Coordinates of C-alpha atoms and ligand atoms in Angstrom, one line a residue:
X18 CA 96.0 -37.5 154.6
X19 CA 95.1 -34.4 155.9
X20 CA 93.0 -32.4 153.7
X21 CA 93.6 -28.8 153.3
X22 CA 91.3 -26.3 152.2
X23 CA 92.0 -23.0 150.9
X24 CA 88.4 -21.5 150.8
X25 CA 85.1 -23.5 150.4
X26 CA 85.5 -25.7 147.7
X27 CA 89.2 -25.2 146.6
X28 CA 91.7 -28.0 148.1
X29 CA 95.3 -28.3 147.8
X30 CA 96.0 -31.3 146.5
X31 CA 99.8 -31.2 145.9
X32 CA 102.8 -33.1 147.0
X33 CA 105.8 -32.9 149.3
X34 CA 109.7 -33.3 148.3
X35 CA 111.2 -33.5 151.5
X36 CA 114.0 -35.2 150.1
X37 CA 115.1 -33.0 146.8
X38 CA 118.3 -31.2 147.6
X39 CA 119.3 -29.8 144.3
X40 CA 116.5 -28.4 141.7
X41 CA 118.3 -27.7 138.4
X42 CA 121.9 -26.6 140.3
X43 CA 119.6 -24.3 143.3
X44 CA 120.1 -26.0 146.3
X45 CA 117.3 -26.7 147.8
X46 CA 118.1 -27.8 151.7
X47 CA 114.7 -27.3 152.7
X48 CA 113.1 -29.6 149.9
X49 CA 110.1 -28.5 148.0
X50 CA 106.1 -28.9 147.2
X51 CA 104.5 -29.4 143.9
X52 CA 101.2 -27.8 144.3
X53 CA 98.2 -28.6 142.7
X54 CA 94.6 -27.6 143.3
X55 CA 91.3 -29.1 143.4
X56 CA 88.2 -27.0 142.9
X57 CA 85.0 -28.1 142.9
X58 CA 81.8 -26.9 141.3
X59 CA 79.3 -27.6 138.6
X60 CA 82.3 -28.2 136.7
X61 CA 84.9 -29.7 138.5
X62 CA 88.7 -28.4 138.0
X63 CA 92.1 -29.6 138.5
X64 CA 94.9 -26.8 138.4
X65 CA 98.1 -27.7 137.6
X66 CA 99.5 -31.3 138.5
X67 CA 102.9 -32.8 140.0
X68 CA 106.2 -33.8 139.3
X69 CA 105.9 -37.2 137.9
X70 CA 107.1 -39.3 140.8
X71 CA 105.0 -37.8 142.6
X72 CA 101.4 -38.7 140.8
X73 CA 100.4 -41.3 143.5
X74 CA 100.5 -39.0 146.6
X75 CA 98.5 -36.0 143.9
X76 CA 96.2 -38.6 143.4
X77 CA 95.7 -40.1 146.7
X78 CA 94.4 -36.7 148.0
X79 CA 92.5 -35.9 144.9
X80 CA 90.9 -39.6 146.1
X81 CA 90.0 -38.6 149.1
X82 CA 87.8 -35.7 148.5
X83 CA 86.3 -36.9 144.9
X84 CA 86.1 -39.6 142.7
X85 CA 89.0 -38.3 139.8
X86 CA 86.5 -39.7 137.1
X87 CA 84.7 -36.9 137.9
X88 CA 87.0 -34.0 136.8
X89 CA 85.8 -32.2 134.0
X90 CA 88.9 -29.6 133.0
X91 CA 92.5 -29.8 134.1
X92 CA 94.1 -26.7 133.6
X93 CA 98.1 -26.6 132.8
X94 CA 99.5 -23.1 133.7
X95 CA 103.1 -24.1 132.9
X96 CA 104.8 -26.7 131.0
X97 CA 107.7 -27.6 133.0
X98 CA 107.8 -31.1 134.2
X99 CA 107.8 -30.6 137.7
X100 CA 104.3 -29.0 137.2
X101 CA 103.1 -31.3 134.1
X102 CA 104.6 -34.2 134.8
X103 CA 101.5 -36.1 135.9
X104 CA 99.5 -34.5 133.1
X105 CA 99.4 -37.5 130.9
X106 CA 98.5 -40.3 133.3
X107 CA 96.1 -37.8 135.0
X108 CA 94.0 -37.2 131.8
X109 CA 94.4 -41.2 131.2
X110 CA 92.4 -41.6 134.6
X111 CA 90.2 -39.2 134.2
X112 CA 89.6 -40.0 130.4
X113 CA 89.6 -37.0 128.1
X114 CA 88.9 -34.1 130.5
X115 CA 89.6 -30.7 128.8
X116 CA 92.7 -29.6 129.2
X117 CA 92.9 -25.6 129.6
X118 CA 96.7 -24.2 128.7
X119 CA 97.9 -21.0 126.8
X120 CA 98.6 -21.4 122.7
X121 CA 102.4 -22.1 123.4
X122 CA 101.4 -24.3 126.7
X123 CA 99.8 -26.8 124.1
X124 CA 102.7 -26.5 121.7
X125 CA 104.9 -27.2 124.6
X126 CA 102.6 -30.0 126.1
X127 CA 102.6 -32.0 122.8
X128 CA 106.3 -31.3 122.6
X129 CA 106.7 -33.1 125.8
X130 CA 104.1 -35.9 126.0
X131 CA 103.7 -36.4 122.1
X132 CA 100.1 -37.4 122.5
X133 CA 96.9 -35.4 121.8
X134 CA 95.0 -34.2 124.8
X135 CA 91.5 -32.2 124.7
X136 CA 93.1 -28.7 124.6
X137 CA 91.4 -25.5 125.1
X138 CA 93.4 -22.8 124.7
X139 CA 93.1 -19.5 126.3
X140 CA 94.5 -15.9 126.7
X141 CA 94.6 -13.2 128.5
X142 CA 91.2 -11.9 129.7
X143 CA 89.6 -15.4 128.7
X144 CA 86.8 -16.3 131.4
X145 CA 85.0 -19.8 132.1
X146 CA 82.3 -20.6 134.2
X147 CA 82.5 -23.4 136.0
X148 CA 79.1 -23.3 137.5
X149 CA 78.8 -20.6 140.8
X150 CA 82.5 -19.4 140.0
X151 CA 84.4 -18.5 136.8
X152 CA 87.8 -18.9 136.0
X153 CA 90.0 -15.8 134.3
X154 CA 93.6 -16.8 132.9
X155 CA 96.1 -14.4 132.3
X156 CA 99.0 -15.1 130.1
X157 CA 102.6 -14.2 131.6
X158 CA 105.0 -15.2 129.2
X159 CA 108.6 -15.5 130.4
X160 CA 107.6 -15.7 134.0
X161 CA 108.8 -17.6 133.8
X162 CA 108.4 -19.7 130.6
X163 CA 107.0 -18.5 127.4
X164 CA 104.0 -20.4 128.2
X165 CA 103.3 -19.8 131.6
X166 CA 99.9 -18.6 132.5
X167 CA 97.7 -17.4 136.2
X168 CA 94.7 -18.7 137.1
X169 CA 92.1 -16.6 139.3
X170 CA 89.1 -17.6 141.0
X171 CA 86.6 -14.7 140.5
X172 CA 84.1 -15.2 143.4
X173 CA 87.0 -16.5 146.1
X174 CA 89.8 -13.5 144.9
X175 CA 92.2 -16.7 144.7
X176 CA 94.9 -16.4 142.3
X177 CA 97.7 -19.3 141.4
X178 CA 99.9 -18.0 139.5
X179 CA 102.0 -21.3 139.3
X180 CA 106.0 -20.4 139.3
X181 CA 105.6 -17.1 140.8
X182 CA 105.3 -16.0 144.2
X183 CA 106.8 -19.6 144.8
X184 CA 109.1 -20.7 147.4
X185 CA 111.2 -24.0 147.8
X186 CA 109.7 -25.3 151.2
X187 CA 108.5 -28.3 152.3
X188 CA 106.9 -28.1 155.7
X189 CA 103.9 -29.8 157.2
X190 CA 102.1 -26.6 157.2
X191 CA 100.9 -25.3 154.0
X192 CA 99.9 -21.7 154.5
X193 CA 102.7 -18.7 155.1
X194 CA 100.9 -17.8 158.2
X195 CA 101.8 -20.6 159.9
X196 CA 105.3 -20.6 159.4
X197 CA 106.2 -16.9 160.1
X198 CA 108.6 -14.8 158.9
X199 CA 111.0 -17.6 157.6
X200 CA 109.0 -17.9 154.6
X201 CA 110.5 -14.7 153.3
X202 CA 113.9 -15.9 153.5
X203 CA 112.8 -18.8 150.8
X204 CA 111.1 -16.6 149.2
X205 CA 113.9 -14.0 148.2
X206 CA 116.2 -17.3 147.2
X207 CA 113.2 -18.5 145.0
X208 CA 113.3 -15.3 143.6
X209 CA 116.8 -14.2 143.2
X210 CA 117.8 -17.6 141.6
X211 CA 114.6 -18.3 139.0
X212 CA 112.9 -14.5 138.9
X213 CA 115.7 -11.8 139.0
X214 CA 116.5 -11.9 134.9
X215 CA 112.7 -11.4 134.6
X216 CA 112.3 -8.2 137.1
X217 CA 111.0 -5.5 134.3
X218 CA 108.6 -8.0 133.2
X219 CA 107.8 -8.8 136.8
X220 CA 106.8 -4.9 137.0
X221 CA 104.8 -4.5 134.0
X222 CA 102.7 -7.9 134.8
X223 CA 101.8 -6.6 138.7
X224 CA 100.8 -3.1 136.8
X225 CA 98.4 -5.1 134.5
X226 CA 97.1 -7.1 137.1
X227 CA 96.7 -4.0 139.3
X228 CA 94.8 -2.4 135.9
X229 CA 92.9 -5.5 135.8
X230 CA 91.1 -4.5 139.2
X231 CA 91.0 -8.0 140.6
X232 CA 91.2 -8.4 144.2
X233 CA 93.2 -11.3 145.7
X234 CA 92.7 -12.0 149.0
X235 CA 94.8 -15.4 148.8
X236 CA 97.5 -16.8 146.3
X237 CA 98.5 -20.4 145.9
X238 CA 102.0 -20.6 144.0
X239 CA 103.1 -24.0 142.5
X240 CA 105.8 -24.7 145.2
X241 CA 106.2 -24.1 148.7
X242 CA 103.2 -22.2 151.4
X243 CA 100.0 -20.2 150.2
X244 CA 99.9 -16.5 150.7
X245 CA 96.9 -16.1 153.2
X246 CA 97.6 -14.3 155.5
X247 CA 98.3 -10.4 153.4
X248 CA 99.0 -11.4 150.0
X249 CA 99.8 -8.2 148.8
X250 CA 103.3 -8.7 151.5
X251 CA 104.7 -10.7 148.5
X252 CA 103.4 -8.7 145.5
X253 CA 105.2 -5.7 147.1
X254 CA 108.3 -8.0 148.2
X255 CA 108.3 -8.8 144.4
X256 CA 108.1 -5.3 143.2
X257 CA 111.0 -3.8 145.6
X258 CA 113.0 -6.7 144.1
X259 CA 112.3 -5.9 140.5
X260 CA 112.9 -2.5 140.9
X261 CA 116.3 -3.2 143.0
X262 CA 115.9 -2.6 146.8
X263 CA 119.1 -2.5 148.0
X264 CA 120.4 -1.3 151.7
X265 CA 124.2 -0.9 153.0
X266 CA 125.2 -4.5 152.1
X267 CA 128.2 -5.5 150.3
X268 CA 129.2 -8.9 149.8
X269 CA 132.9 -10.6 149.5
X270 CA 132.8 -13.6 147.6
X271 CA 136.1 -15.3 146.9
X272 CA 138.1 -18.2 146.6
X273 CA 141.6 -19.1 147.6
X274 CA 144.2 -21.7 147.1
X275 CA 146.5 -21.1 149.9
X276 CA 145.2 -18.5 151.8
X277 CA 146.2 -15.4 150.4
X278 CA 143.0 -14.3 148.4
X279 CA 141.6 -15.4 151.6
X280 CA 143.8 -12.8 153.9
X281 CA 143.4 -9.8 151.5
X282 CA 139.0 -10.8 151.6
X283 CA 139.3 -10.5 155.2
X284 CA 141.1 -7.0 155.4
X285 CA 139.1 -6.0 152.3
X286 CA 135.8 -6.8 154.8
X287 CA 137.5 -4.7 158.2
X288 CA 137.5 -2.1 155.7
X289 CA 134.1 -2.0 154.2
X290 CA 132.9 -2.9 157.9
X291 CA 134.9 0.7 159.0
X292 CA 133.0 2.1 156.4
X293 CA 129.9 1.6 157.3
X294 CA 129.0 -1.0 155.2
X295 CA 127.1 -4.5 156.3
X296 CA 129.7 -6.8 155.1
X297 CA 129.5 -10.7 154.3
X298 CA 132.2 -12.6 153.5
X299 CA 131.5 -15.8 151.6
X300 CA 133.8 -18.8 150.5
X301 CA 132.7 -20.0 147.0
X302 CA 133.4 -23.7 148.9
X303 CA 131.7 -22.7 151.6
X304 CA 128.7 -21.1 149.9
X305 CA 126.0 -22.8 147.0
X306 CA 126.2 -20.7 144.3
X307 CA 122.1 -20.2 145.0
X308 CA 122.7 -19.4 148.6
X309 CA 125.3 -16.5 147.0
X310 CA 123.0 -15.4 144.7
X311 CA 120.2 -14.5 147.0
X312 CA 122.6 -12.7 149.4
X313 CA 123.2 -11.0 146.5
X314 CA 119.6 -9.6 145.9
X315 CA 120.0 -6.6 148.5
X316 CA 123.3 -6.1 148.0
X317 CA 124.7 -2.5 146.2
X318 CA 128.4 -3.9 145.8
X319 CA 129.9 -6.9 145.2
X320 CA 134.0 -7.8 145.5
X321 CA 134.7 -10.8 143.7
X322 CA 138.4 -12.4 144.7
X323 CA 140.4 -15.4 143.1
X324 CA 143.8 -16.7 142.8
X325 CA 145.2 -17.3 139.6
X326 CA 145.3 -21.0 138.6
X327 CA 147.0 -22.0 135.4
X328 CA 147.2 -17.9 134.0
X329 CA 143.0 -17.5 134.7
X330 CA 140.6 -17.5 137.5
X331 CA 139.8 -20.2 140.2
X332 CA 137.0 -22.6 138.9
X333 CA 134.8 -22.3 141.4
X334 CA 134.8 -18.3 140.4
X335 CA 134.1 -19.8 136.9
X336 CA 131.2 -21.6 137.8
X337 CA 129.7 -18.7 139.8
X338 CA 130.1 -16.0 137.0
X339 CA 128.6 -18.7 134.2
X340 CA 125.7 -18.8 136.9
X341 CA 125.5 -15.0 137.5
X342 CA 125.6 -13.8 134.0
X343 CA 122.4 -15.8 133.0
X344 CA 120.8 -14.1 136.1
X345 CA 121.6 -10.7 134.9
X346 CA 121.3 -8.6 138.6
X347 CA 121.1 -5.2 138.1
X348 CA 122.1 -2.3 139.5
X349 CA 125.5 -3.5 142.0
X350 CA 128.8 -2.1 141.7
X351 CA 131.9 -4.8 141.3
X352 CA 135.0 -4.9 142.5
X353 CA 138.0 -7.1 141.8
X354 CA 141.3 -8.6 143.2
X355 CA 143.2 -11.2 143.5
X356 CA 146.8 -13.4 144.1
X357 CA 148.9 -14.7 141.9
X358 CA 152.5 -16.5 141.9
X359 CA 154.9 -15.6 139.2
X360 CA 152.3 -14.1 136.7
X361 CA 148.2 -13.3 137.5
X362 CA 145.6 -13.9 135.4
X363 CA 142.2 -13.8 137.4
X364 CA 141.4 -10.5 137.8
X365 CA 141.7 -10.2 134.3
X366 CA 139.7 -12.6 133.2
X367 CA 137.0 -11.8 135.5
X368 CA 136.8 -8.5 134.3
X369 CA 136.5 -9.6 130.8
X370 CA 133.3 -11.3 131.9
X371 CA 131.6 -8.9 134.0
X372 CA 132.3 -6.4 131.0
X373 CA 130.8 -9.0 128.1
X374 CA 127.5 -8.6 130.6
X375 CA 128.3 -4.7 130.9
X376 CA 127.8 -4.9 134.5
X377 CA 129.2 -1.6 136.5
X378 CA 132.8 -2.0 137.9
X379 CA 135.1 -0.1 139.9
X380 CA 138.1 0.5 137.3
X381 CA 140.6 0.0 140.5
X382 CA 141.2 -3.7 141.0
X383 CA 143.7 -5.1 143.4
X384 CA 146.5 -7.5 142.8
X385 CA 149.0 -9.0 145.6
X386 CA 152.0 -11.5 144.9
X387 CA 152.5 -14.4 146.5
X388 CA 151.4 -13.9 150.3
X389 CA 150.4 -10.2 151.3
X390 CA 152.9 -8.7 153.8
X391 CA 151.5 -6.3 156.7
X392 CA 152.2 -3.3 154.2
X393 CA 149.7 -4.9 151.1
X394 CA 147.0 -5.9 153.9
X395 CA 146.4 -2.1 154.7
X396 CA 146.4 -1.5 151.2
X397 CA 143.7 -4.0 150.9
X398 CA 142.2 -2.4 154.4
X399 CA 141.9 0.5 152.1
X400 CA 140.8 -0.6 149.2
X401 CA 137.7 -2.1 150.6
X402 CA 137.1 1.4 152.6
X403 CA 137.6 3.1 149.6
X404 CA 135.1 0.7 147.9
X405 CA 132.7 1.0 150.2
X406 CA 132.7 4.9 150.2
X407 CA 131.8 4.8 146.2
X408 CA 129.0 2.3 146.8
X409 CA 127.4 3.5 149.5
X410 CA 127.7 7.3 148.9
X411 CA 126.5 6.8 144.9
Ligands
LIG501 FE1 109.1 -23.7 135.9 FE2 108.4 -25.2 139.3 O1 108.4 -24.7 137.0

């Protein structure tokens, strides 16, 4: 195995999951990694572990560097099983190391694994000398679980923030500067699907870390590539996404039964483009919900279209709105359209869900019976133009 050293004495000892394609509802066409870090000092420290089936891969990497029994401390930044899944096994292997975690982390790990460990809990600002280095801990509740925390290696200026700043991306490279700009696409999808609802907390936490005055040379997240060349790039992107960075992008997200809603969607799209929007058409059965959410991140307007089925919206739209309501994107304007046979229902049902979530909705909707004729397609085109005008000039 190739040994990956971040800084002298700090190693990546995680695992690469090349084959995972669904990460609890999030599509991962490029797989992911579970990152764990080994710090060699007078007291050797392992920061985080990997998903349980990858325990031997992590152990193999550690064993190439040191005898695992020489690890004295394991830091558990986050309880979720993709990072703590191998904790019971590595604790067993090492032989009762100190396990450093937040107070909520301790409760979570005890409940998950139903066993006692040699816990030492920490709070924001607590430090631990491990010889030549000092570790500083920063609690990060709800980024993205209540137990989450960051570990910072003072002398090396390395931040290990667990899930924050990650990407679901498996590759043979470990550092973002070895891959290029593609990394931002994966980071944006990750932010949109995991961290978006926590935008206000992210802004607060970034502010808090800035006020702590800790310089950051490198960020080692728990998934994907390590930010080495310019870590401020991903911090700045998180700030901008959390503030709601938006361009001239408007999305048309739809499904269709016999092509009527699709004809409307394409006419609306034409209207959006004619009005100067950067518009995209996204069919719900051709695009995974998590990819559509990633597209939404920098969109200003969202048009949702559904045919009526059994007096309500199409099931794929129900699935999408269920996912969307949990992510609570702020600052978008929604518009609604749909087609029906003898009785409507889809637009009304979509509107009800959006109203419940207090999303901003354009009051004007568009509904057409059966197949839209040429006059109705002109109306749809005009509908798109008006929506773009409203959204882009807001
Ligand atoms: Fe919250 Fe990567 O687990």
